[in-house]
Amino acid sequence: MKGLLREIIVPVFLALIVIQYVIQAFQIPSGSMEDSLKTGDFLLGLKFTYGSPVPFSNKKFPGYTLPEAGDVIIFRYPGEPEYPEGNPGRYTHLFNALMFGNLYWDHEPLQGQPHLVHFPDGPKDYIKRCVAVSGDTVAVHHGRLSVNGKQQEYLPGKGKYTAYYRTKSPRDERGQFVVPSVGDTLYVDSLSLEMAWWLRSLIAQENPDESVELDLTLLKDGEEANNHVFEEFKIPLENDRRLLIDEVYRRNNMILQHVTQGDTISAPVPFTFIRELTRMAYLPLIDPNTPSGFTRKVSYVGFDGSLLQDLEGNVNLLNAPEVVAVDTAAADSAVVAPSADSATVAAPAETKPKFEIRRKLTLGGKPLDYYVVKTPQFFMMGDNRDNSLDSRYWGVVSLRNIKAKAFVIYFSFENDDGSFALTNPFTWWRLPLKIRWSRLGKIIHLID
C-alpha cells in the first residue's frame, strides 16, 4: 500500500497541483501567430505569472506582475459563454476535463434531457500578443497599428502582413479607442452600438456569475418598430460579417456570385434577426432539443460587434434627407424637369419618419446606465496581422480571462498534408520527419 501511495497517488497529486497552479499546456491550432508561433507548436505557459486560479471559484491568486505590451498570452476567448447559454444561474461548472472540454450540471434540463452537460470544444483558450494595456490609445489604419498616436512600424517576433489590398474591415480600420482602466466610468448611451457591445463583453468577463444582455429596440418616430424590415440593408463582404451574410442568402434564396471581399451587397434584413443575435450574443451550434444520452453536448459561435456598425449605418441611411431638383427659373412653384440653361437647387422632399435605436444593457437583469471598470484590460493582436481574429473584432480582454504567459515550445509537429495519422500504423515511420527539431526548447519571448 505504501508503495502504491509513493509510486502512483503522490505523483498524480503533484501533477494535478502543477497543472492547476503552475503551468498550462497549449497547442497552436491556427496560423494567427505566424511566423512567431506555427500551427502544430506545443507550448507551456506559466500560470503564476499573472495569477493562478483559486480552486472552486472565479477568483485568482495575485500574480507577481501584470501583462505588458509585447507579452504573448494565453487567455479565455471572450466570444464564447463561460457557462452554457451564458446562464450561470441555471448551470454549475463541475470540472475542466482538459482535452475533453468542460462538464456542467443543468439544474433545469428540458424534459427527457440529462442533467449533465458537456461543452467539448469550449470555453476555448486563445493565444495572442498583448499590444496595448489600460490607458493606452489604440487605432488601426490601413492594417497598421498605432498606440498612443505612434504608428508601430516594427512587427514583433516573426510577424507578417499578407494582404495585398485593404478594406474597411476591423482588420484594416479600427477607430481610435482608449483601453479602459480600473475605475473608469463608461456610460452606455455615450457609446456607439459597437462600443456598447464591447462593454457588454467587458462586463461579462468581470462578472462571470451574472447574466449580461444588450437589448436593442428600433424606434420609428418615437414608437417601437421592432418588426421593421430593412429592404436594402447594405452589408460589406467581410469575414466578420459571415453570420449575417449566410443568413441573408439563406432567407432570400440568393446565390453569391461575381463579388469579392470588400464589395457591398444589399438585401432585405429584418431588425428582429439582428436584435435577437445581439441579445443572445452566442449562437448555439447544437439544437438543445436534439435527443441525447448520458450527457447533452453544447457548442457555440459568437458574433462580432462590427455587425452593429452596419446596423447604425443603415439606420443613418433611412434618416438621410432625400433631395429633388427644383427649376428656379420657372414662373410658378411647380416642380419641373430642369432644363439645360436653368439653375437647380436641392430641396428637401416630404418629411421622412425618423428611426433611432434604443439600447438597454443589463447585469443580472438590472439595467445599467453606466459601468465602473474593476480590473485591468488588455488589447490583443495576432502577429500574423492580416489573418487573426483578435481584439480588433471582439474588444478588450479582462485580467480575469488571462490564464498564462506563454513560455517555451516543448514540441513542434508539422502535418499539413495529413500524411501521418495516429490511427494508421503504416504512417508512424513518418513521425521523426514531421517533428520540427529546431523549434524544440525555444523560449517564446526570445523569438525574433
XYZ file of C-alpha atoms in Angstrom:
448
model
C 0.000 0.000 0.000
C 2.836 2.393 0.823
C 4.431 1.555 -2.487
C 1.196 2.358 -4.339
C 0.969 5.665 -2.487
C 4.572 6.559 -3.273
C 4.641 5.401 -6.896
C 1.205 6.450 -8.196
C -1.007 8.562 -5.957
C 1.595 11.102 -4.817
C 2.970 11.772 -8.355
C -0.547 12.111 -9.764
C -1.497 14.505 -6.965
C 1.626 16.596 -7.529
C 0.991 16.632 -11.282
C -2.547 17.928 -10.729
C -1.204 20.661 -8.438
C 1.282 21.712 -11.131
C -1.410 21.708 -13.838
C -3.776 23.733 -11.649
C -1.373 26.378 -10.362
C 1.893 26.386 -12.286
C 1.704 25.568 -15.993
C -0.739 25.398 -18.855
C -0.172 23.273 -21.923
C -1.407 24.751 -25.200
C -1.360 23.675 -28.834
C -1.296 26.277 -31.610
C -4.390 25.451 -33.696
C -4.162 28.117 -36.414
C -1.808 30.498 -38.203
C -2.805 33.713 -36.399
C 0.602 33.993 -34.663
C 2.783 33.039 -37.634
C 5.645 33.044 -38.054
C 6.417 33.579 -34.380
C 4.369 30.523 -33.443
C 3.386 27.923 -36.007
C 0.406 25.618 -36.344
C 1.429 22.413 -34.585
C 3.620 24.068 -31.940
C 3.014 22.717 -28.427
C 3.953 25.110 -25.668
C 3.843 25.639 -21.936
C 2.546 28.775 -20.270
C 3.244 29.978 -16.725
C 0.019 30.486 -14.777
C 1.502 32.051 -11.659
C 2.986 34.972 -13.616
C -0.361 36.763 -13.802
C -2.094 34.838 -11.004
C -3.168 31.197 -10.606
C -6.870 30.353 -10.247
C -8.390 29.898 -6.791
C -9.991 26.411 -6.652
C -13.787 26.197 -6.933
C -14.192 29.917 -7.535
C -13.947 32.598 -10.222
C -11.134 34.373 -8.402
C -7.381 34.363 -8.908
C -4.401 34.472 -6.596
C -2.333 37.638 -7.120
C 0.350 37.341 -9.773
C 3.770 38.901 -9.428
C 3.253 41.147 -12.463
C 0.635 42.396 -14.912
C 0.713 41.689 -18.654
C 2.786 44.170 -20.627
C 2.793 45.165 -24.275
C 4.816 42.544 -26.127
C 3.874 39.595 -23.901
C 2.465 36.510 -25.636
C -0.542 35.491 -23.563
C -2.926 32.543 -23.266
C -6.424 33.669 -22.323
C -10.014 32.538 -22.349
C -11.715 33.679 -25.557
C -14.365 36.286 -24.635
C -16.515 35.436 -27.660
C -17.998 32.336 -26.034
C -20.108 31.869 -22.901
C -18.311 30.701 -19.780
C -21.486 28.828 -18.875
C -23.859 27.168 -21.382
C -26.187 29.773 -22.887
C -24.376 32.389 -20.791
C -26.642 31.377 -17.909
C -24.716 30.882 -14.630
C -27.976 30.682 -12.686
C -29.034 27.507 -14.460
C -25.683 25.746 -14.824
C -22.985 24.807 -12.296
C -19.455 24.177 -13.553
C -18.315 20.757 -12.345
C -14.763 20.455 -13.657
C -12.426 21.002 -16.576
C -11.812 17.704 -18.344
C -8.683 19.158 -20.037
C -8.582 17.977 -23.669
C -12.188 16.736 -23.349
C -13.651 20.165 -22.564
C -15.805 21.129 -19.591
C -18.699 19.496 -17.746
C -21.658 21.341 -16.187
C -24.730 20.421 -14.153
C -28.027 21.629 -15.622
C -30.486 22.417 -12.816
C -33.385 22.847 -15.255
C -32.997 20.274 -18.039
C -35.600 20.028 -20.759
C -37.990 17.130 -20.500
C -36.148 13.914 -21.276
C -32.720 15.572 -21.234
C -29.915 14.661 -18.788
C -28.603 16.973 -16.077
C -25.003 16.507 -17.216
C -23.903 18.929 -19.969
C -20.687 18.551 -21.958
C -19.010 21.579 -23.588
C -16.361 19.622 -25.556
C -14.799 22.495 -27.522
C -15.062 25.296 -25.005
C -14.794 27.668 -23.456
C -11.821 27.980 -25.793
C -8.392 29.333 -24.955
C -6.704 31.716 -27.399
C -3.128 32.896 -27.714
C -2.226 36.387 -28.940
C 0.272 39.137 -28.257
C -0.662 41.978 -25.934
C -0.143 45.211 -27.885
C -1.727 47.741 -25.500
C -2.715 47.959 -21.836
C -5.166 50.016 -19.765
C -4.888 53.725 -20.564
C -3.307 53.262 -23.993
C -4.952 54.756 -27.075
C -5.244 52.275 -29.935
C -6.075 52.762 -33.615
C -5.616 50.755 -36.822
C -5.324 52.410 -40.240
C -4.606 50.502 -43.463
C -3.850 47.491 -41.266
C -1.100 49.296 -39.321
C -1.402 49.581 -35.557
C -0.915 52.877 -33.720
C -0.508 53.063 -29.939
C -0.708 56.428 -28.168
C -0.567 58.201 -31.519
C 2.598 56.445 -32.709
C 2.426 54.005 -35.600
C 4.081 50.691 -34.755
C 6.441 50.147 -37.652
C 8.037 47.006 -36.205
C 6.117 43.744 -36.104
C 7.117 41.720 -33.010
C 8.511 38.233 -33.197
C 8.351 36.917 -36.728
C 5.066 38.638 -37.515
C 3.935 39.407 -41.034
C 1.427 41.187 -43.258
C -0.084 39.202 -46.128
C -2.929 41.315 -47.590
C -2.335 42.961 -50.964
C -5.414 45.200 -50.691
C -7.190 46.944 -47.835
C -10.879 47.225 -46.980
C -12.931 48.824 -44.207
C -12.980 45.685 -42.073
C -11.734 45.825 -38.448
C -8.614 44.038 -39.702
C -7.667 47.185 -41.594
C -9.567 50.044 -39.969
C -10.264 50.500 -36.275
C -11.147 53.945 -34.991
C -9.252 55.429 -32.083
C -10.105 53.671 -28.846
C -8.810 54.028 -25.273
C -8.255 50.738 -23.443
C -10.289 51.117 -20.204
C -8.521 51.414 -16.843
C -9.603 50.390 -13.364
C -12.047 52.988 -12.050
C -13.063 54.336 -15.458
C -16.801 55.049 -15.720
C -18.278 54.068 -19.079
C -21.722 55.498 -19.895
C -23.865 53.207 -22.016
C -25.663 55.923 -24.009
C -22.432 57.745 -24.865
C -21.040 54.775 -26.797
C -21.586 53.665 -30.363
C -23.510 50.401 -30.684
C -20.313 48.501 -31.375
C -18.585 50.008 -28.328
C -21.672 49.154 -26.248
C -21.185 45.581 -27.466
C -17.549 45.689 -26.354
C -18.710 46.989 -22.977
C -21.128 44.066 -22.719
C -18.196 41.707 -23.257
C -16.065 43.526 -20.669
C -18.856 43.323 -18.079
C -19.438 39.627 -18.796
C -15.738 38.901 -18.250
C -15.662 40.769 -14.945
C -18.961 39.299 -13.694
C -18.917 35.627 -14.742
C -21.636 34.615 -12.254
C -24.184 37.115 -13.623
C -26.051 37.187 -16.924
C -25.267 40.185 -19.150
C -27.527 41.229 -22.052
C -27.615 44.049 -24.582
C -31.183 44.594 -25.755
C -31.881 46.814 -28.788
C -35.189 48.464 -29.720
C -35.865 50.152 -33.058
C -37.980 53.297 -32.806
C -39.847 54.956 -35.688
C -40.928 58.484 -34.818
C -40.609 57.514 -31.175
C -42.795 54.391 -31.495
C -41.469 50.841 -31.219
C -40.884 49.314 -34.666
C -39.049 46.069 -33.973
C -40.862 44.317 -36.840
C -39.331 46.682 -39.388
C -37.555 45.076 -42.349
C -34.619 46.931 -43.897
C -35.475 46.367 -47.559
C -31.959 47.225 -48.753
C -29.684 46.535 -45.813
C -26.152 47.241 -47.006
C -23.529 44.720 -45.877
C -19.804 44.835 -46.681
C -18.493 41.435 -47.687
C -16.001 40.794 -44.884
C -15.173 37.633 -42.958
C -16.531 39.042 -39.701
C -19.967 39.506 -41.323
C -20.241 35.853 -42.309
C -23.093 35.046 -39.910
C -25.272 37.809 -41.333
C -24.290 37.191 -44.954
C -25.081 33.467 -44.712
C -28.452 34.235 -43.108
C -29.322 36.839 -45.741
C -28.577 34.474 -48.611
C -30.437 31.621 -46.932
C -33.543 33.733 -46.262
C -33.664 35.152 -49.776
C -32.559 32.062 -51.710
C -29.739 34.084 -53.185
C -26.504 32.772 -54.695
C -23.291 34.642 -54.026
C -21.520 35.325 -57.298
C -19.333 37.888 -59.063
C -18.390 39.600 -55.797
C -15.139 39.887 -53.894
C -14.142 40.761 -50.357
C -14.726 44.450 -49.699
C -17.746 44.708 -52.025
C -21.077 45.808 -50.574
C -24.299 43.893 -51.149
C -27.909 44.941 -50.423
C -30.674 42.620 -49.299
C -33.758 42.557 -47.047
C -32.865 42.070 -43.374
C -35.426 42.045 -40.543
C -34.427 44.051 -37.486
C -35.634 41.167 -35.298
C -32.801 38.962 -36.575
C -30.093 41.439 -35.567
C -31.857 42.193 -32.297
C -32.014 38.527 -31.308
C -28.427 37.928 -32.359
C -27.288 40.835 -30.197
C -29.334 39.732 -27.203
C -28.160 36.107 -27.348
C -24.513 37.008 -28.009
C -23.667 33.352 -28.626
C -25.423 31.236 -31.238
C -25.898 27.559 -30.331
C -24.489 25.161 -32.914
C -26.364 22.191 -31.439
C -30.155 22.179 -31.068
C -30.982 21.691 -27.356
C -33.948 19.525 -28.418
C -31.640 17.014 -30.086
C -32.024 13.652 -28.329
C -29.076 12.888 -26.073
C -27.866 10.078 -23.847
C -25.888 10.287 -20.652
C -24.764 13.845 -21.406
C -26.035 16.696 -23.585
C -23.446 18.409 -25.761
C -23.361 22.165 -26.334
C -21.291 24.281 -28.695
C -21.441 27.982 -29.603
C -20.254 30.561 -32.067
C -20.066 34.239 -31.174
C -20.710 37.195 -33.438
C -18.577 40.284 -33.862
C -19.730 43.761 -32.936
C -18.823 45.111 -36.375
C -22.305 43.980 -37.438
C -23.639 46.763 -35.202
C -21.602 49.281 -37.212
C -23.638 48.160 -40.209
C -26.895 48.493 -38.273
C -26.094 52.082 -37.270
C -25.022 52.887 -40.822
C -28.266 51.534 -42.290
C -30.373 53.468 -39.771
C -28.474 56.607 -40.805
C -29.322 55.847 -44.435
C -33.010 55.664 -43.537
C -32.733 59.065 -41.865
C -30.735 60.731 -44.651
C -32.751 63.525 -46.325
C -33.847 62.979 -49.896
C -33.433 65.810 -52.384
C -35.224 66.792 -55.563
C -34.251 69.175 -58.338
C -36.180 72.474 -58.487
C -36.143 74.779 -61.553
C -35.541 78.253 -60.097
C -36.279 79.885 -63.482
C -39.828 78.578 -63.637
C -42.584 81.187 -63.362
C -44.526 79.217 -60.825
C -43.610 76.873 -57.977
C -44.351 73.651 -59.813
C -41.572 71.086 -59.870
C -40.447 70.562 -63.478
C -37.596 68.767 -65.125
C -34.566 71.072 -65.102
C -33.553 72.480 -68.457
C -30.001 72.815 -69.670
C -29.969 76.611 -69.148
C -31.684 76.805 -65.786
C -30.134 76.615 -62.337
C -31.199 73.901 -59.922
C -31.002 73.651 -56.172
C -31.552 70.808 -53.759
C -34.745 70.988 -51.760
C -35.868 68.540 -49.069
C -38.543 66.069 -50.050
C -41.529 65.203 -47.887
C -40.854 64.727 -44.197
C -39.478 61.262 -43.603
C -40.008 59.170 -40.486
C -37.107 59.262 -38.062
C -35.555 55.975 -36.987
C -33.386 55.517 -33.914
C -32.089 52.661 -31.801
C -32.550 52.480 -28.070
C -30.197 50.177 -26.171
C -30.601 48.617 -22.719
C -27.666 46.906 -21.034
C -28.488 44.692 -18.085
C -26.367 42.923 -15.467
C -28.171 40.188 -13.549
C -31.440 41.510 -15.004
C -30.858 45.042 -13.685
C -30.451 47.872 -16.214
C -27.157 49.786 -16.271
C -26.761 53.442 -17.194
C -23.016 53.233 -16.604
C -20.375 50.770 -15.510
C -17.205 51.223 -13.448
C -14.290 49.075 -14.650
C -12.966 46.717 -11.949
C -9.847 45.111 -13.433
C -7.046 45.977 -15.880
C -7.883 45.467 -19.578
C -5.683 44.481 -22.499
C -5.786 44.769 -26.304
C -4.625 41.623 -28.134
C -3.494 41.064 -31.710
C -2.005 38.163 -33.631
C 1.491 38.519 -35.117
C 0.019 37.411 -38.462
C -1.783 40.734 -38.620
C -3.987 40.109 -41.637
C -5.131 36.634 -40.564
C -6.008 36.982 -36.918
C -9.342 37.130 -35.107
C -8.443 39.346 -32.163
C -9.333 42.462 -30.160
C -9.951 44.407 -33.362
C -13.109 42.315 -33.680
C -14.267 41.421 -30.152
C -12.757 44.061 -27.890
C -10.560 44.022 -24.821
C -9.571 41.086 -22.609
C -10.024 41.431 -18.861
C -7.299 40.361 -16.435
C -9.679 37.735 -15.099
C -9.769 35.979 -18.505
C -5.981 35.845 -18.759
C -4.657 32.397 -17.892
C -0.910 32.218 -18.516
C 2.163 33.807 -20.062
C 3.440 31.710 -22.970
C 6.898 30.454 -22.035
C 8.503 27.656 -24.061
C 7.880 25.401 -27.072
C 8.303 21.825 -25.862
C 7.243 20.072 -29.080
C 6.512 21.072 -32.677
C 4.893 18.930 -35.310
C 4.127 19.735 -38.965
C 1.424 17.621 -40.592
C -0.330 19.952 -43.033
C -0.512 17.253 -45.675
C -2.098 14.765 -43.238
C 0.366 12.042 -44.227
C 0.805 10.990 -40.583
C -2.182 9.518 -38.742
C -2.041 8.122 -35.236
C -4.758 5.640 -36.185
C -2.741 4.294 -39.116
C 0.391 2.351 -38.003
C 1.697 2.341 -41.580
C 2.304 6.109 -41.308
C 4.134 6.055 -37.974
C 7.549 5.891 -39.638
C 6.948 9.478 -40.815
C 6.770 10.859 -37.274
C 10.502 11.732 -36.891
C 10.352 13.512 -40.245
C 7.389 15.606 -39.108
C 8.984 16.982 -35.953
C 10.398 20.500 -36.226
C 13.510 19.704 -34.212
C 14.916 23.250 -34.438
C 11.893 24.672 -32.582
C 12.074 22.405 -29.545
C 13.004 24.282 -26.376
C 12.624 27.762 -27.881
C 11.839 30.420 -25.278
C 8.900 32.311 -26.730
C 9.805 35.855 -25.690
C 13.220 35.390 -27.337
C 11.754 34.573 -30.781
C 12.543 37.484 -33.108
